Short mmCIF file of C-alpha atoms in Angstrom, two decimals:
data_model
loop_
_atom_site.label_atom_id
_atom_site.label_comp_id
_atom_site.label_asym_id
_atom_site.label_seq_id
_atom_site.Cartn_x
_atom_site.Cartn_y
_atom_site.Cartn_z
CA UNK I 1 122.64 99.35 96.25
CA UNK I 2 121.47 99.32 92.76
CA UNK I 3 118.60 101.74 91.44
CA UNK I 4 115.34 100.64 90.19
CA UNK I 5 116.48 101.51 86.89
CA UNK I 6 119.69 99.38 87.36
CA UNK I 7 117.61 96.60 88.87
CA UNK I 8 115.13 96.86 85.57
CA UNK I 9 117.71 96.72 82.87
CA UNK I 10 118.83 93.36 84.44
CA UNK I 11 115.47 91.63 84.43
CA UNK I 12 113.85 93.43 81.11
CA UNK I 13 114.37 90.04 79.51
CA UNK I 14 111.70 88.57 81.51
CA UNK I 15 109.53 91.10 80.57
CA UNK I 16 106.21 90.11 78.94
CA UNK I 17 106.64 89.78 74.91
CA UNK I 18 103.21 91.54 75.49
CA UNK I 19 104.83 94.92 76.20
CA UNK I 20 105.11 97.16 78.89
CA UNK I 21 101.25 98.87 80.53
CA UNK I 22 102.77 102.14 82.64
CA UNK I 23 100.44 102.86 85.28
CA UNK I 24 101.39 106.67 86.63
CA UNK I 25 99.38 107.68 90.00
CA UNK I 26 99.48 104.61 91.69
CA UNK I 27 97.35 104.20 94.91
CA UNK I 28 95.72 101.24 96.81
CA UNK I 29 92.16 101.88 95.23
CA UNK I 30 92.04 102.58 90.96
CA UNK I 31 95.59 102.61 89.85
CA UNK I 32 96.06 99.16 92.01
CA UNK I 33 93.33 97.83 90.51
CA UNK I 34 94.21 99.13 86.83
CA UNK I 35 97.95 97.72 87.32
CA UNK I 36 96.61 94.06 88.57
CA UNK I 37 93.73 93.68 85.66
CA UNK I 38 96.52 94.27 82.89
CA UNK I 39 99.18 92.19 85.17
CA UNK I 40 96.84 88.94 85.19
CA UNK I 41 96.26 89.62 80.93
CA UNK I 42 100.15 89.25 80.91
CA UNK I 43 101.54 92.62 80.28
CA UNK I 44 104.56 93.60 82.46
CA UNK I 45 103.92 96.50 84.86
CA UNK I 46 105.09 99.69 85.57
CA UNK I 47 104.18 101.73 88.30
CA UNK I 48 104.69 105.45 88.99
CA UNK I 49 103.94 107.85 91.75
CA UNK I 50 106.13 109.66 94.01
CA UNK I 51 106.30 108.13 96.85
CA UNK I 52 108.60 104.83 96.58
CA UNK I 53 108.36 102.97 99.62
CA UNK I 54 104.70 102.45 99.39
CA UNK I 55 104.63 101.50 95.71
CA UNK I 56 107.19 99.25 96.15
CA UNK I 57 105.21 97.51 98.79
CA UNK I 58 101.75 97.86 95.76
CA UNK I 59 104.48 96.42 93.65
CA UNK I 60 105.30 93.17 95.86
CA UNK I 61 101.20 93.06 96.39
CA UNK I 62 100.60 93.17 92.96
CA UNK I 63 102.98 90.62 91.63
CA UNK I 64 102.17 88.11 94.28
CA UNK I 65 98.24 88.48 93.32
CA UNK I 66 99.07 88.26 89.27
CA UNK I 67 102.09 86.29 89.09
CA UNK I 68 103.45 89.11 87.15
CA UNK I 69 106.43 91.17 87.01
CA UNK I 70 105.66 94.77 88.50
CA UNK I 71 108.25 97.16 88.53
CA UNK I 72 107.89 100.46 91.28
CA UNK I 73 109.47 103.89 89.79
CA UNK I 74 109.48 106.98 91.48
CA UNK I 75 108.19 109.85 89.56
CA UNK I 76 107.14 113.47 89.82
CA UNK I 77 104.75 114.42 87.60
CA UNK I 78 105.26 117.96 87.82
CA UNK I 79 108.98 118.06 87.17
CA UNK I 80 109.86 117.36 83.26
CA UNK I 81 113.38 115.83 84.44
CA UNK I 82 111.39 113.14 86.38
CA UNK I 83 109.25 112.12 84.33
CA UNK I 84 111.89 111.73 81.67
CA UNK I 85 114.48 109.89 83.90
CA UNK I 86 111.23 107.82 85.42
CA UNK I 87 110.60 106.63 81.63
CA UNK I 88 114.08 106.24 80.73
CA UNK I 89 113.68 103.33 83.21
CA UNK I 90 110.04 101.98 82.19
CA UNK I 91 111.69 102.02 78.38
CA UNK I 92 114.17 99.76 79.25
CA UNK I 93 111.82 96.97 80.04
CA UNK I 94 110.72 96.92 76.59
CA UNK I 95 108.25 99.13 74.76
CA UNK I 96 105.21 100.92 76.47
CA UNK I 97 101.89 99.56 74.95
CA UNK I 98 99.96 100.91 77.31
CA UNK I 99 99.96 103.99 79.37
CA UNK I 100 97.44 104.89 81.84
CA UNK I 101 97.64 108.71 83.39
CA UNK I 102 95.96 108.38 86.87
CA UNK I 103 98.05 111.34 88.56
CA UNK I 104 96.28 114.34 90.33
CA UNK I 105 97.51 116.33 93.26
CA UNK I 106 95.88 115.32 96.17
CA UNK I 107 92.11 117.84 96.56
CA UNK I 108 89.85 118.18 100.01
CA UNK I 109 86.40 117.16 99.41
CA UNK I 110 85.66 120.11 101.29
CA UNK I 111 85.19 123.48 98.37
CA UNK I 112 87.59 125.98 99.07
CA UNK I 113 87.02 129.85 99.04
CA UNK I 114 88.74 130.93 95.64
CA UNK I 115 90.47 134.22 97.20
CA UNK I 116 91.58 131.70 99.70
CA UNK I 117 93.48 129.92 97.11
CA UNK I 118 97.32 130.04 96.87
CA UNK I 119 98.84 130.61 93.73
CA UNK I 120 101.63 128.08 93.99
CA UNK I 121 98.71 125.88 95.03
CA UNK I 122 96.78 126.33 91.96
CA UNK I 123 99.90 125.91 89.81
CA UNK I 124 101.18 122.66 91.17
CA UNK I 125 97.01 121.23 91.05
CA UNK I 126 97.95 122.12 86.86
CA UNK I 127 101.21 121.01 86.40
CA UNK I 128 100.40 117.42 88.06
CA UNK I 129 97.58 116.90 85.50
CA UNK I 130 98.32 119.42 82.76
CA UNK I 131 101.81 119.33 82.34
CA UNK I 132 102.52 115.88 84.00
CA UNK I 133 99.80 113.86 81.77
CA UNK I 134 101.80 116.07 78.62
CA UNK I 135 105.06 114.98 79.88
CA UNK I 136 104.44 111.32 80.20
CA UNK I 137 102.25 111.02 76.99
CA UNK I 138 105.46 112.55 75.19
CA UNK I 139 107.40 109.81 76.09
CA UNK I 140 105.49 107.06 74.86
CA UNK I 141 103.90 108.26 71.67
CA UNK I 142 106.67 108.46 69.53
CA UNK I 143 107.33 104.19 69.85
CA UNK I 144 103.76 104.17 69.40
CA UNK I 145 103.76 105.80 66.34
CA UNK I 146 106.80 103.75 65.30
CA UNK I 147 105.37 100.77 66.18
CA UNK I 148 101.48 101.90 64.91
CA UNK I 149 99.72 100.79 68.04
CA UNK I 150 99.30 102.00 71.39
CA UNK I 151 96.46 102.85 73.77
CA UNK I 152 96.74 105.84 76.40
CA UNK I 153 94.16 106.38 78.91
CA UNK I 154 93.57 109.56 80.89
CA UNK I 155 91.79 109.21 84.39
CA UNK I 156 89.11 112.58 84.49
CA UNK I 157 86.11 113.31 86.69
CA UNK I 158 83.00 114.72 87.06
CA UNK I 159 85.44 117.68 87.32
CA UNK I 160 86.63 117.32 83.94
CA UNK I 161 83.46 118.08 82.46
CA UNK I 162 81.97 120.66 84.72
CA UNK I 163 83.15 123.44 86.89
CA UNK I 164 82.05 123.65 90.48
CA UNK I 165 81.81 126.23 93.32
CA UNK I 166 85.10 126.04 95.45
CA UNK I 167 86.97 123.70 93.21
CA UNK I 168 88.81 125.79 91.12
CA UNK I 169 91.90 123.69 90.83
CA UNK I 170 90.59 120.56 90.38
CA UNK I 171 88.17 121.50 87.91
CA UNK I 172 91.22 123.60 85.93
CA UNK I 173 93.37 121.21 85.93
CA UNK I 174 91.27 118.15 84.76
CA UNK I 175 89.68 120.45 81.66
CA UNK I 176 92.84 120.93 80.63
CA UNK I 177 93.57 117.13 80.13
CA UNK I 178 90.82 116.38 79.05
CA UNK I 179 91.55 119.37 75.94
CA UNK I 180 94.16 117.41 75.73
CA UNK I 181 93.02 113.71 75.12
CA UNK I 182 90.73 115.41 72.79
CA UNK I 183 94.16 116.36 70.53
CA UNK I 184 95.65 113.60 71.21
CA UNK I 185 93.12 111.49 69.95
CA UNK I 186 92.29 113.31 66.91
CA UNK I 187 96.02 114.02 65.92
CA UNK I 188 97.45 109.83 66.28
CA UNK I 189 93.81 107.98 65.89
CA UNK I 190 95.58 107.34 61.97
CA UNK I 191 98.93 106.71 63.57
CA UNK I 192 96.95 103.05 65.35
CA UNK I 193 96.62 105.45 69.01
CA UNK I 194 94.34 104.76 70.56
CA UNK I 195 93.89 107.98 73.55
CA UNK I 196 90.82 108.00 75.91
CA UNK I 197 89.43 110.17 78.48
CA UNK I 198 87.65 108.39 81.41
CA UNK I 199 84.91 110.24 83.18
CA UNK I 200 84.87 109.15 86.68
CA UNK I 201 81.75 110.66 88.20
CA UNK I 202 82.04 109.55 91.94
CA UNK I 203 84.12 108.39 94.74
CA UNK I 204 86.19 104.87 94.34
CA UNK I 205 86.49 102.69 96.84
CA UNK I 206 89.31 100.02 98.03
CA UNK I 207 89.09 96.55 95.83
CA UNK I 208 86.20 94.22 97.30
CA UNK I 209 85.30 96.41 100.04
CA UNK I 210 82.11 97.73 97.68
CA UNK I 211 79.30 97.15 99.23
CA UNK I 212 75.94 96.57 97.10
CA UNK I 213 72.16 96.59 97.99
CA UNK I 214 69.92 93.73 97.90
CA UNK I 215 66.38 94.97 98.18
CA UNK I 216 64.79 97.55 96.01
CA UNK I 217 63.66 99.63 98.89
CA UNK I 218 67.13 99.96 99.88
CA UNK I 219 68.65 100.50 95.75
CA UNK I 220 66.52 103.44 95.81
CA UNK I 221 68.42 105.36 98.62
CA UNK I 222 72.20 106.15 98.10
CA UNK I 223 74.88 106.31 101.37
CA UNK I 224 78.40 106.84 101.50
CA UNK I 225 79.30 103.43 101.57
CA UNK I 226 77.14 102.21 98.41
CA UNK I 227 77.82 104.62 96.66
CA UNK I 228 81.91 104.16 95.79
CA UNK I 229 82.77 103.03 92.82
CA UNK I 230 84.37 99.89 92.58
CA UNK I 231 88.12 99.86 91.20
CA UNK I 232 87.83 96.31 89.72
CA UNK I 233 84.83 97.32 87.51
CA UNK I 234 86.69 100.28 86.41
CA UNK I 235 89.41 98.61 85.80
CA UNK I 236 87.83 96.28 83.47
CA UNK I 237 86.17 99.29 81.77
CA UNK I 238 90.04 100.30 81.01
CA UNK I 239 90.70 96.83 79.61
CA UNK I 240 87.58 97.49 77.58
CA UNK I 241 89.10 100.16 75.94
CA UNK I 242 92.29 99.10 75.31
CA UNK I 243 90.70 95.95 73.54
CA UNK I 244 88.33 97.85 71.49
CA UNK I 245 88.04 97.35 67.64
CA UNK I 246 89.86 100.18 65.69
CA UNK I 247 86.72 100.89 63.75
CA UNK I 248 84.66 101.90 66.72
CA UNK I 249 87.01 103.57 69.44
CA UNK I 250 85.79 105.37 72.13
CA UNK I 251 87.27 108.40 73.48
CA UNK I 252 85.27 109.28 76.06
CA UNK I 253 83.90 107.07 78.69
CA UNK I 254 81.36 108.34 81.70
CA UNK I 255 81.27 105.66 84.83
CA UNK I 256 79.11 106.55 88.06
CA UNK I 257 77.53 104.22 90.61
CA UNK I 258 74.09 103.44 89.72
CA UNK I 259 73.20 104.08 93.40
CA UNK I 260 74.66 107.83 92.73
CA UNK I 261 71.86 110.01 92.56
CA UNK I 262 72.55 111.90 89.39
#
C-alpha cells in the first residue's frame, strides 16, 4: 500500500496552479472550516494533525463539499522529524502559499492547581505550540521568500494575550507563539510575508450548529450555546487576511462572540 506521500507525488499535477494552503491542527470545528473556505477559493489542501484515520475521513468530507483536492498527512507537531517528513510530502504538491498553524495540545476547561502540574505535561503543552508552530513555519518560509509572497496564520486565544489562574500551560505556550508571529512578521513583512496572529477569545462551535438570538431581551443574556463562535465566520476572517492589501496588513486580529460578555 502506497503512503500518503507516495499517493501525493502521483496526483501533484492536479494540484491547484493556485498553490498549496497547509492547514496543521485539523479538527471538525475551525481547522475544517479554515481548510473548506480556502478549498472552495481553489487552493489545494493540506491537512495535518496526528491522528490519520479521522483526517482522512475530514479529507473525503472536505473534498466532496468543495470539489477540491484535500490531501490528509499525519504529523506531530512536537517531533522536528515529523514535521519535516509531514512537509516533505505537502511540498511535493507544489509550493505552500498558505500556512495556517491551528495545533495545540489538547487543555481541560477546568484550571488546574499549578503544583499539580507535571513537568512532561507542561513541556509537551510548549513544544506543540512553541516548537511545533517554529518547526512548520521553517519549512515554508524559505519558498516564500523565494517566491516573495506568502501568508502564515497563527491560531492564539484569549490565552495568548493574558495569563490566567490554573492555566499555566496554555497560557505559556500560546505567549510564546504569539512572540513569535510578532518576529516573524517584523523580520519577512519586506520579504512579501505576510504572518498573523489570530486572537480567538471564546469557545468555537461545529459549522452551522451556531445558534443566534432573535429578540433583544434575549441578545442581552449570553448561554453556552450562543455564545460559540462560529468556524465559518472565522474562517472568512482568515481569508480576510490572507487577501489583505500589502500596504495595510494586519498582524493581529481579536474575534469574540458579541453575545460574550467581555
Amino acid at each position: 500500500m502506497n503512503s500518503p506521500s507516495q499517493k501525493m507525488r502521483s496526483v501533484s499535477s492536479y494540484t491547484s496552479a493556485k498553490g498549496i494552503a497547509a492547514i496543521v491542527g485539523v479538527g471538525p470545528k475551525l481547522g475544517r472550516s479554515v481548510a473548506c473556505k480556502f478549498a472552495h477559493e481553489g487552493y489545494t489542501i493540506a491537512i495535518l494533525s496526528r491522528d490519520l484515520d479521522k483526517l482522512s475521513q475530514l479529507a473525503d468530507e472536505i473534498a466532496c463539499e468543495a470539489k477540491a483536492q484535500v490531501f490528509a498527512i499525519r504529523i506531530d507537531c512536537s517531533d522536528c522529524k515529523s514535521v519535516r517528513e509531514a512537509f516533505e510530502g505537502v511540498l511535493s504538491l507544489g509550493p505552500v502559499e498558505v500556512l495556517v498553524y491551528n495545533a495545540c495540545e489538547s487543555a481541560s476547561y477546568k484550571p488546574s492547581n499549578f503544583m499539580s502540574i507535571r513537568p512532561d505535561s507542561f513541556q509537551q503543552s510548549l513544544a506543540v505550540s512553541a516548537l511545533g508552530s517554529f518547526y512548520c513555519a521553517q519549512q515554508v518560509i524559505p519558498g516564500m521568500v523565494e517566491r516573495g509572497r506568502g501568508t502564515i496564520i497563527f491560531s492564539g486565544s484569549s490565552a495568548s494575550i493574558n495569563g490566567f489562574a490554573g492555566y499555566s500551560e496554555l497560557s505559556c505556550s500560546k505567549f510564546a507563539m504569539r512572540g513569535l508571529s510578532q518576529c516573524l512578521a517584523k523580520e519577512f513583512f519586506a520579504s512579501g510575508i505576510h504572518v498573523a496572529h489570530v486572537v480567538i477569545d471564546g469557545a468555537i462551535s461545529t459549522p452551522k450548529l451556531v445558534l443566534y438570538r432573535s429578540s433583544k431581551e434575549e441578545e442581552s443574556t449570553c448561554t453556552n450555546s450562543t455564545c460559540f463562535m462560529d468556524p465559518d465566520a472565522i474562517a472568512q476572517s482568515y481569508w480576510h487576511i490572507h487577501t489583505q492589501d500589502k500596504r495595510a496588513w494586519t498582524q493581529e486580529l481579536d474575534l469574540r462572540s458579541p453575545y460574550q460578555r467581555f
